Coordinates of N, CA and C in Angstrom, one line a residue:
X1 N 0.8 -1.2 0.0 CA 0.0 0.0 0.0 C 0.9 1.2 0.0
X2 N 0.5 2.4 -0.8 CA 1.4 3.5 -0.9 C 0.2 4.6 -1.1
X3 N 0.8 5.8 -0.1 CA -0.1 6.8 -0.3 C 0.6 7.9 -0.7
X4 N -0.2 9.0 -1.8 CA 1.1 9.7 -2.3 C 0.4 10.6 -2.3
X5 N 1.7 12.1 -2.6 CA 0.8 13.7 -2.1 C -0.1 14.3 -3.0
X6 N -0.1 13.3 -3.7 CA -1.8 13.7 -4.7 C -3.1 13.1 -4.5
X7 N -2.6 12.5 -3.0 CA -4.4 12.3 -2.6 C -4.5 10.4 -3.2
X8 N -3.6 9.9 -4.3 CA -4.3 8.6 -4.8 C -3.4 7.5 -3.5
X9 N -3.9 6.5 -3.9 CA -3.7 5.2 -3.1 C -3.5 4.4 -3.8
X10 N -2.1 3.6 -3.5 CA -1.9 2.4 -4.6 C -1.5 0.9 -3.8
X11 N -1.8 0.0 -5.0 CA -1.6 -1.5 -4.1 C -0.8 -1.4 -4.7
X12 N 0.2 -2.7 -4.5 CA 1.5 -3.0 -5.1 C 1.3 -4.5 -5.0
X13 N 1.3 -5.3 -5.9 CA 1.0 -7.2 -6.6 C 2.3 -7.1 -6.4
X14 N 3.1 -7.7 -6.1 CA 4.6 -8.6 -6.1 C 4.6 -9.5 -7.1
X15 N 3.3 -10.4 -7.5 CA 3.3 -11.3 -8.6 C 3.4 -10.8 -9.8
X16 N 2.7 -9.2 -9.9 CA 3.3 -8.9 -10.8 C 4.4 -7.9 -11.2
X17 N 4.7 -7.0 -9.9 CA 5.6 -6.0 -10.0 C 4.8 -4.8 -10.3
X18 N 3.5 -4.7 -10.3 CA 3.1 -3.6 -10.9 C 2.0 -2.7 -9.5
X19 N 2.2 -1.8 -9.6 CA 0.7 -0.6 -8.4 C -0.1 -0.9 -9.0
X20 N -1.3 -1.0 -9.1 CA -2.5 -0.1 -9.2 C -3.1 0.4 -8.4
X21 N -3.8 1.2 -9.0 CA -4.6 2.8 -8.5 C -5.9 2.2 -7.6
X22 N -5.8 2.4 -6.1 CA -7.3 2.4 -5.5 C -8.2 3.4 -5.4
X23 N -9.0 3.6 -6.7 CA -10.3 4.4 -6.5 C -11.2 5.2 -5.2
X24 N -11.1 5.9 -4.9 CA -12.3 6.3 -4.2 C -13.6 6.1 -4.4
X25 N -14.7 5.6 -3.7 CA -15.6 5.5 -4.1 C -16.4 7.0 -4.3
X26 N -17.0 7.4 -5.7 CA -17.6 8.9 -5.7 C -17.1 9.8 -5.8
X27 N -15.8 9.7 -6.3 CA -14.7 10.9 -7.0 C -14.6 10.2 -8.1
X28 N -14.5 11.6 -9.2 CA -14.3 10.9 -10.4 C -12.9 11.0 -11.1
X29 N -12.0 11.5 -9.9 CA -10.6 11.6 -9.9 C -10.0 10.8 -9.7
X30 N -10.8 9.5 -8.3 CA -10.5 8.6 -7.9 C -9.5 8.6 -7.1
X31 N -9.3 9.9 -6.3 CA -8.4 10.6 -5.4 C -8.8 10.2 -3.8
X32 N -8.3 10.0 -2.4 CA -8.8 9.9 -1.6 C -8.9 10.8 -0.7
X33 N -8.0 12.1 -1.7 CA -7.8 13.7 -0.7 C -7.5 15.2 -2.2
X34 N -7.8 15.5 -1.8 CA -7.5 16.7 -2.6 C -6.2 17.4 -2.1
X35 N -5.3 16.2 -1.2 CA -3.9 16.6 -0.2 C -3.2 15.5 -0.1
X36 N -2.7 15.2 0.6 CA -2.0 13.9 0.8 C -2.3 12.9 1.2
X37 N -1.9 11.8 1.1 CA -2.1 10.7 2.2 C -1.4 10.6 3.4
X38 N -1.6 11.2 4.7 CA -0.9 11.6 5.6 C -0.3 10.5 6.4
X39 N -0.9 9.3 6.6 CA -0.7 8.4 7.3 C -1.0 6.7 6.6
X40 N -0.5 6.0 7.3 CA -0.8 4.3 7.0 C -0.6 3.7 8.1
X41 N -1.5 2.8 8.6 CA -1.6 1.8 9.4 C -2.6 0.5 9.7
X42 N -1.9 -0.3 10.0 CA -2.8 -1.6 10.1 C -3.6 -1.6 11.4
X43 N -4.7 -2.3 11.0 CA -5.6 -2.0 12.6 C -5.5 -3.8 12.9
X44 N -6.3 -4.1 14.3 CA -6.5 -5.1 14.9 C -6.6 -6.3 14.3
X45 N -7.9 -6.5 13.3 CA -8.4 -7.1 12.5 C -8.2 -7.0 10.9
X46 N -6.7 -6.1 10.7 CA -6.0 -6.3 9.4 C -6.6 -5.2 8.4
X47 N -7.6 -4.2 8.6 CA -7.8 -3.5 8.2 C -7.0 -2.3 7.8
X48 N -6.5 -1.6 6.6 CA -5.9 -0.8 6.5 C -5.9 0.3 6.4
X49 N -5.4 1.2 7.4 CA -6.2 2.9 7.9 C -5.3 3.9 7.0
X50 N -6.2 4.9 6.5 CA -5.3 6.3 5.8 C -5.6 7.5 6.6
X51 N -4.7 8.1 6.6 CA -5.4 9.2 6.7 C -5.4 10.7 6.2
X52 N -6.3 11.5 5.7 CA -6.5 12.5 4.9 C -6.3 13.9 5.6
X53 N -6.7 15.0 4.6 CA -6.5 16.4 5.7 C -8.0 16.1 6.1
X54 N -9.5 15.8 6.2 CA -10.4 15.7 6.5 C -11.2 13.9 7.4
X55 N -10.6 12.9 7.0 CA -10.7 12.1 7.6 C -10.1 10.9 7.5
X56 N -10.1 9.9 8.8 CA -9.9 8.8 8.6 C -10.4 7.6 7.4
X57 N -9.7 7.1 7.2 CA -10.7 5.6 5.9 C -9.8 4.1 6.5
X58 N -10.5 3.7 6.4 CA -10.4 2.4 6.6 C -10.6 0.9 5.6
X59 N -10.1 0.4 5.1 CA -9.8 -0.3 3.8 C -9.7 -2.0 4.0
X60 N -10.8 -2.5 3.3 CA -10.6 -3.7 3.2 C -9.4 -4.6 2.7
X61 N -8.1 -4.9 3.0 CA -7.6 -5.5 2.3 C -7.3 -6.1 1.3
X62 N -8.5 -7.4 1.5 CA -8.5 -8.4 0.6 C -9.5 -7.8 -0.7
X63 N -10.0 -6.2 -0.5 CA -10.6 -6.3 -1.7 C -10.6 -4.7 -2.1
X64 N -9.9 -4.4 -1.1 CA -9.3 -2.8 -1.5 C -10.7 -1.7 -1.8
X65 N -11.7 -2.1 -0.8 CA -12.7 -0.9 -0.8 C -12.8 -0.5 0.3
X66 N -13.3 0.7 0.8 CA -13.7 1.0 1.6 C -14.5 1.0 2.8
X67 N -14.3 0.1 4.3 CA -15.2 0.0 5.2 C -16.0 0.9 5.9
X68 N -15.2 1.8 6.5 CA -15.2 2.2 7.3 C -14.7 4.5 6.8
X69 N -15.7 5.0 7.5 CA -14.9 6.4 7.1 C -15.2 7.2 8.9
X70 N -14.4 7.9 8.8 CA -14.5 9.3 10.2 C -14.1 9.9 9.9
X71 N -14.9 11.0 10.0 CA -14.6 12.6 9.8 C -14.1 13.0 10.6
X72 N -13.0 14.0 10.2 CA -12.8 15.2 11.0 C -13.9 15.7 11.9
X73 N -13.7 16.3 13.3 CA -14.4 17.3 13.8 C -14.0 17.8 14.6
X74 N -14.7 18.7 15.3 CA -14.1 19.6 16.8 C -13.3 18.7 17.8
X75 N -13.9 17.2 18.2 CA -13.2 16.4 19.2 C -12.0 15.8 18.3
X76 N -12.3 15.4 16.6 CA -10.7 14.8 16.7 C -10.3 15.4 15.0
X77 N -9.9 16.8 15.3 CA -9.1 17.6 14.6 C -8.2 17.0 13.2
X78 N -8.6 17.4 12.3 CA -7.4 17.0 11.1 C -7.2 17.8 10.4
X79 N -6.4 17.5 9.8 CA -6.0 18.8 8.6 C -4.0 19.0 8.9
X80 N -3.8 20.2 8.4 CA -2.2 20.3 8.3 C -1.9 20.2 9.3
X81 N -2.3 21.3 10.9 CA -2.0 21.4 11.4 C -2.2 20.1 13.0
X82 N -2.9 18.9 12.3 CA -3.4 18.3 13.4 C -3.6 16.7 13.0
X83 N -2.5 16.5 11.6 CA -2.4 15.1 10.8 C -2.2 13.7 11.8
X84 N -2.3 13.2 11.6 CA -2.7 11.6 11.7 C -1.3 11.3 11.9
X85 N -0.5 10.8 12.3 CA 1.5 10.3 12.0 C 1.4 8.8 12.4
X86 N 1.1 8.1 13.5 CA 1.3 7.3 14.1 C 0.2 6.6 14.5
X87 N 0.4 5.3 14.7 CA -0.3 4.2 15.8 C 0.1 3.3 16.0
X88 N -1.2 3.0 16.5 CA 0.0 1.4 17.8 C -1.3 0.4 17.9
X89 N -1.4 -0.9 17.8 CA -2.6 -1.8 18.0 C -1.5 -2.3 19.6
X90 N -2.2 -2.2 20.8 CA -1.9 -2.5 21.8 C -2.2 -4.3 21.9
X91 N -2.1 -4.5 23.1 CA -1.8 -5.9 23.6 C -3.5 -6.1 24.2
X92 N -4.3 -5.9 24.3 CA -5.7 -5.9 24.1 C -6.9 -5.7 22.5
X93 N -5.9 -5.2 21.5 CA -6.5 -5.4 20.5 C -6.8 -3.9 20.1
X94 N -6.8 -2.5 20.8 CA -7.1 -1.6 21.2 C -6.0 -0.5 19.7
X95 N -7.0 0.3 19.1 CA -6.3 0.8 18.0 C -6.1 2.6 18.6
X96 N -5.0 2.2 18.9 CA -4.6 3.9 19.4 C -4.0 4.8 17.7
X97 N -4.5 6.0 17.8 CA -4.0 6.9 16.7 C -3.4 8.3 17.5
X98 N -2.0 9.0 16.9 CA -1.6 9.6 17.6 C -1.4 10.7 16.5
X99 N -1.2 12.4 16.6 CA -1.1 13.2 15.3 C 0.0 14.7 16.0
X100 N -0.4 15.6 15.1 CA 0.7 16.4 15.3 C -0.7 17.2 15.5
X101 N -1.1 17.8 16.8 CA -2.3 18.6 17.0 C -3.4 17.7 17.5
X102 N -3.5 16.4 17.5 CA -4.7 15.5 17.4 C -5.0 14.8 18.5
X103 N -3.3 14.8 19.0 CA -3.6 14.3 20.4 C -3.1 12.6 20.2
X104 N -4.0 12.3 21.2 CA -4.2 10.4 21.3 C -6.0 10.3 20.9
X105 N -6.3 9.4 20.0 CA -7.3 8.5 19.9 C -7.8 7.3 20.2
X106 N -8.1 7.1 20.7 CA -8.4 5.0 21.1 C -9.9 4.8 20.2
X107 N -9.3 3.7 19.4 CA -10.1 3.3 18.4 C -10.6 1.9 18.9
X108 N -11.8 1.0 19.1 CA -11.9 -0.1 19.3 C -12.8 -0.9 18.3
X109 N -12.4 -2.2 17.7 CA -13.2 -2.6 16.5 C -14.5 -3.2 17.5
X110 N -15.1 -2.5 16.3 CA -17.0 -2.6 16.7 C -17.9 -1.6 17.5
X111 N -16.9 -1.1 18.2 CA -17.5 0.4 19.1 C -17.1 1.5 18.2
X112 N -16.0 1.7 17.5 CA -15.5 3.0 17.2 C -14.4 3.3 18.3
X113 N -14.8 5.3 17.8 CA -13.8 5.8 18.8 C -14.5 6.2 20.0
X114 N -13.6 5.1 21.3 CA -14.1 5.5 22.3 C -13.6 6.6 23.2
X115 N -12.3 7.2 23.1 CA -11.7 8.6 23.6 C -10.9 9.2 23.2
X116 N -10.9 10.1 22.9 CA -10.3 11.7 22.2 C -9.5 11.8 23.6
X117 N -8.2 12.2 23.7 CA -7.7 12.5 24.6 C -6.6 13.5 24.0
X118 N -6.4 14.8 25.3 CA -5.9 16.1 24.6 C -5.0 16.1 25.8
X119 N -4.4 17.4 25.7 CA -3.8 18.2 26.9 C -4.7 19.1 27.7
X120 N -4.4 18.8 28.9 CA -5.2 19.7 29.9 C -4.3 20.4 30.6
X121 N -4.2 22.1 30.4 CA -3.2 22.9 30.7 C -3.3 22.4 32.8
X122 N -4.2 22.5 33.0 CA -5.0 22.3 34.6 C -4.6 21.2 35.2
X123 N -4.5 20.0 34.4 CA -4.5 18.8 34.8 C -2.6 18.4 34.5
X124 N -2.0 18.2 35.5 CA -0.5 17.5 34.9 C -0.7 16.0 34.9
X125 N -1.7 15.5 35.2 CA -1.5 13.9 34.8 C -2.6 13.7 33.5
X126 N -2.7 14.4 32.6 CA -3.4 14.6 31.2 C -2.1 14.1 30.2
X127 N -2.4 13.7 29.1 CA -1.1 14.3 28.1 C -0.4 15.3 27.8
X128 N 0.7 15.2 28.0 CA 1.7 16.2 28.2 C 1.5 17.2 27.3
X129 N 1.0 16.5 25.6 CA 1.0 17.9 24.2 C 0.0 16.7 23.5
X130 N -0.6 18.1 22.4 CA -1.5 17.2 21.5 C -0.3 17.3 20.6
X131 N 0.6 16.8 20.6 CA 1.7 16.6 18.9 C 2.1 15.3 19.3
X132 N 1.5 14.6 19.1 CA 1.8 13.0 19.6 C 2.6 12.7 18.1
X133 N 4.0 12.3 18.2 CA 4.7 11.5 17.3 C 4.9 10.3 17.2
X134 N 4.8 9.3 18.4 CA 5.1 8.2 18.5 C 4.7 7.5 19.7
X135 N 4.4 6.4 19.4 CA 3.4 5.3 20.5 C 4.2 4.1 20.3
X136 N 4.2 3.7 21.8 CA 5.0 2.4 21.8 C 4.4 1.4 23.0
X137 N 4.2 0.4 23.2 CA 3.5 -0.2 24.5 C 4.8 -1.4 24.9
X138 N 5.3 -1.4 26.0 CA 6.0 -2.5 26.7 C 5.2 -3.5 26.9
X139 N 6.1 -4.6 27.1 CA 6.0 -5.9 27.6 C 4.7 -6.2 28.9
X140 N 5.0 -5.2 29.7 CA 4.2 -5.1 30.6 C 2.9 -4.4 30.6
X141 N 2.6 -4.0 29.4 CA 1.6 -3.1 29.3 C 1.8 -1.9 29.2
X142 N 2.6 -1.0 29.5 CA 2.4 0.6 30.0 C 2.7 1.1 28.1
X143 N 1.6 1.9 28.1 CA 1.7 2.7 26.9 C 2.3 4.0 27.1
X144 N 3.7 3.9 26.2 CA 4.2 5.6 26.4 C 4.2 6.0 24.9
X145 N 4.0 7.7 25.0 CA 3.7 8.0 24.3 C 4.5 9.2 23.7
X146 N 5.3 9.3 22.7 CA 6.2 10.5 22.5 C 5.6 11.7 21.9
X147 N 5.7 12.5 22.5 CA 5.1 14.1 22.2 C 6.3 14.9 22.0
X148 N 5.2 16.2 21.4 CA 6.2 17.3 21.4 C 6.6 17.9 22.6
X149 N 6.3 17.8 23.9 CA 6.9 18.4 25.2 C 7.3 16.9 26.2
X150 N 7.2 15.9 25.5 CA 8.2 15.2 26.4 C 7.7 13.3 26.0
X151 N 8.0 12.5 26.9 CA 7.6 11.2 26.9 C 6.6 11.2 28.1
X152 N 5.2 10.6 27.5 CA 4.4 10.1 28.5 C 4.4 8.9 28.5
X153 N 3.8 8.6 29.6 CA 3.4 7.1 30.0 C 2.2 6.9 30.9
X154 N 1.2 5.8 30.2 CA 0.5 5.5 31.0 C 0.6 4.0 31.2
X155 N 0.1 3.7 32.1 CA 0.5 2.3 33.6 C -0.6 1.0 32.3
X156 N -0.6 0.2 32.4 CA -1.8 -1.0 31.8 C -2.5 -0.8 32.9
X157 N -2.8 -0.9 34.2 CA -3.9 -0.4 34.4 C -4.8 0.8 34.5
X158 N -4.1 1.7 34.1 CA -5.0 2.9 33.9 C -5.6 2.6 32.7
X159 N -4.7 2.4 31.6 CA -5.3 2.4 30.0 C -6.0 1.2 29.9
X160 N -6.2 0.0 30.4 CA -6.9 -0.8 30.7 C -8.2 -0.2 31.2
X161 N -8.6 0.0 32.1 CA -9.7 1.0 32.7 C -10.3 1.8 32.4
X162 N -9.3 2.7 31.3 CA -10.2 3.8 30.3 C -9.5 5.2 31.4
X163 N -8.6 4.9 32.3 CA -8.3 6.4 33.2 C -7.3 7.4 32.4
X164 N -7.2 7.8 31.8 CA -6.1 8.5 30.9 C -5.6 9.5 31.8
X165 N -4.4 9.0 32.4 CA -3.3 9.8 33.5 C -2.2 9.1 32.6
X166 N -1.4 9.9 32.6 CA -0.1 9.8 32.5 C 1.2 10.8 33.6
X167 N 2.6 9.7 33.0 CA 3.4 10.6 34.5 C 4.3 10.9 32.7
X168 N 4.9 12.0 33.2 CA 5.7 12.9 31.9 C 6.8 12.8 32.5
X169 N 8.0 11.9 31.0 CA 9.4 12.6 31.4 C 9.8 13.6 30.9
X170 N 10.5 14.3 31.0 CA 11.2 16.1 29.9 C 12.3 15.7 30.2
X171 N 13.0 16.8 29.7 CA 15.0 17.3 29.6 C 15.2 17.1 31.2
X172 N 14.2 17.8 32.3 CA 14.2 18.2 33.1 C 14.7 16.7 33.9
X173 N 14.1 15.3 33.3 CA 14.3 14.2 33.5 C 15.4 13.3 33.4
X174 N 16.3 14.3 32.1 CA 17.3 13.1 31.4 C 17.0 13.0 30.3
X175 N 15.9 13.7 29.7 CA 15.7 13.3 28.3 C 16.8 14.5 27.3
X176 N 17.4 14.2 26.3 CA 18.1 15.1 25.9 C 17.1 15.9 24.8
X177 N 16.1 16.1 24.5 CA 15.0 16.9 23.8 C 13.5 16.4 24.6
X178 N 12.8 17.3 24.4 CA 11.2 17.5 24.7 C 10.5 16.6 24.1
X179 N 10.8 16.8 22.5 CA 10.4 16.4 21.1 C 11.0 15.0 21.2
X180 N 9.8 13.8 21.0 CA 10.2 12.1 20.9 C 9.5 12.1 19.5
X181 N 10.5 11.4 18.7 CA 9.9 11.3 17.4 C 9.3 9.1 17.0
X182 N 10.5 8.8 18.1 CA 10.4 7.5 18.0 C 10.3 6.6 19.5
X183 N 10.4 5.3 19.7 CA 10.0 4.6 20.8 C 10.8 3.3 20.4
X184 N 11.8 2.7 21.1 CA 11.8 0.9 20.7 C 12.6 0.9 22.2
X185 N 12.3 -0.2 22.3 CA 13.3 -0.8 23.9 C 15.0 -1.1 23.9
X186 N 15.4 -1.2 24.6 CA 16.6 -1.7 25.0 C 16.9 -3.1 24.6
X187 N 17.9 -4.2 24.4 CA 17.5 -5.4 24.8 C 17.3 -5.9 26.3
X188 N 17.4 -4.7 27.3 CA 16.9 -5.2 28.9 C 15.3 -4.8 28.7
X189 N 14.9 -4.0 27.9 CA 13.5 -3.6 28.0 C 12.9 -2.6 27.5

């Protein structure tokens, strides 16, 4: 799958070496943005996620149409300033989406999206920034989350629960930048 900055969507056959073009359903451009393809990711159940300056799509694999669409809105922001970058299918099955402005999303197959989660200037055990770049979950459960103002982390049982607290590391911590672009372990962990 390849998404390119003209909006189209292509499969790539290995049998035969060649893309073809996935259609939009109801454009007669057959475009899936009038912008980019901002994002790509696999969900739980193998489904393939894009994302646009206006919304989410969700894509059948095995037959390259469309299941699934979310729009942009007031709770989960898209566009330039607030693109799609990242996700993570957690150890519960649980489809987190993370963006530059957008925050954290928790996506669950068959409910939707069950929480939009932002920064709360008020709150310090909120997410640290809505510029989520990267999501990673350990062995043990704890989902951390790299932002523009630092590394959060929340515990498996809070995000298990649905409590969305996180404890924030920064520079202030040891971190040598604010800004986490990526997440992978140690071989101790």
């Amino acid at each position: 799958w390849v998404g390119s900055v003209d909006g189209h969507v292509y499969r790539f056959d290995p049998a035969n070496g060649h893309f073809t073009n996935v259609p939009f359903p109801g454009r007669d451009d057959g475009r899936f943005s009038s912008d980019r393809i901002w994002y790509f990711g696999e969900g739980p159940d193998g489904r393939i996620w894009l994302s646009t300056l206006d919304e989410l799509v969700a894509l059948d694999p095995r037959s390259a149409t469309v299941v699934e669409r979310i729009h942009a809105s007031d709770r989960m922001p898209l566009g330039i300033s607030a693109a799609l970058r990242t996700s993570l299918v957690d150890s519960d099955g649980v489809l987190w989406f993370g963006g530059t402005g957008a925050g954290l999303v928790r996506y669950e197959t068959g409910k939707g999206i069950t929480a939009y989660i932002s920064q709360d200037p008020s709150d310090p055990a909120s997410l640290s920034d809505n510029g989520v770049r990267s999501l990673y979950e350990s062995s043990a459960g704890t989902l951390w989350v790299g932002t523009q103002n630092g590394l959060d982390r929340m515990s498996s049982e809070d995000r298990r629960a649905g409590r969305n607290r996180f404890k924030l590391t920064t520079r202030r911590d040891g971190l040598p930048d604010n800004t986490v672009y990526g997440i992978l372990p140690d071989p101790r962990g």
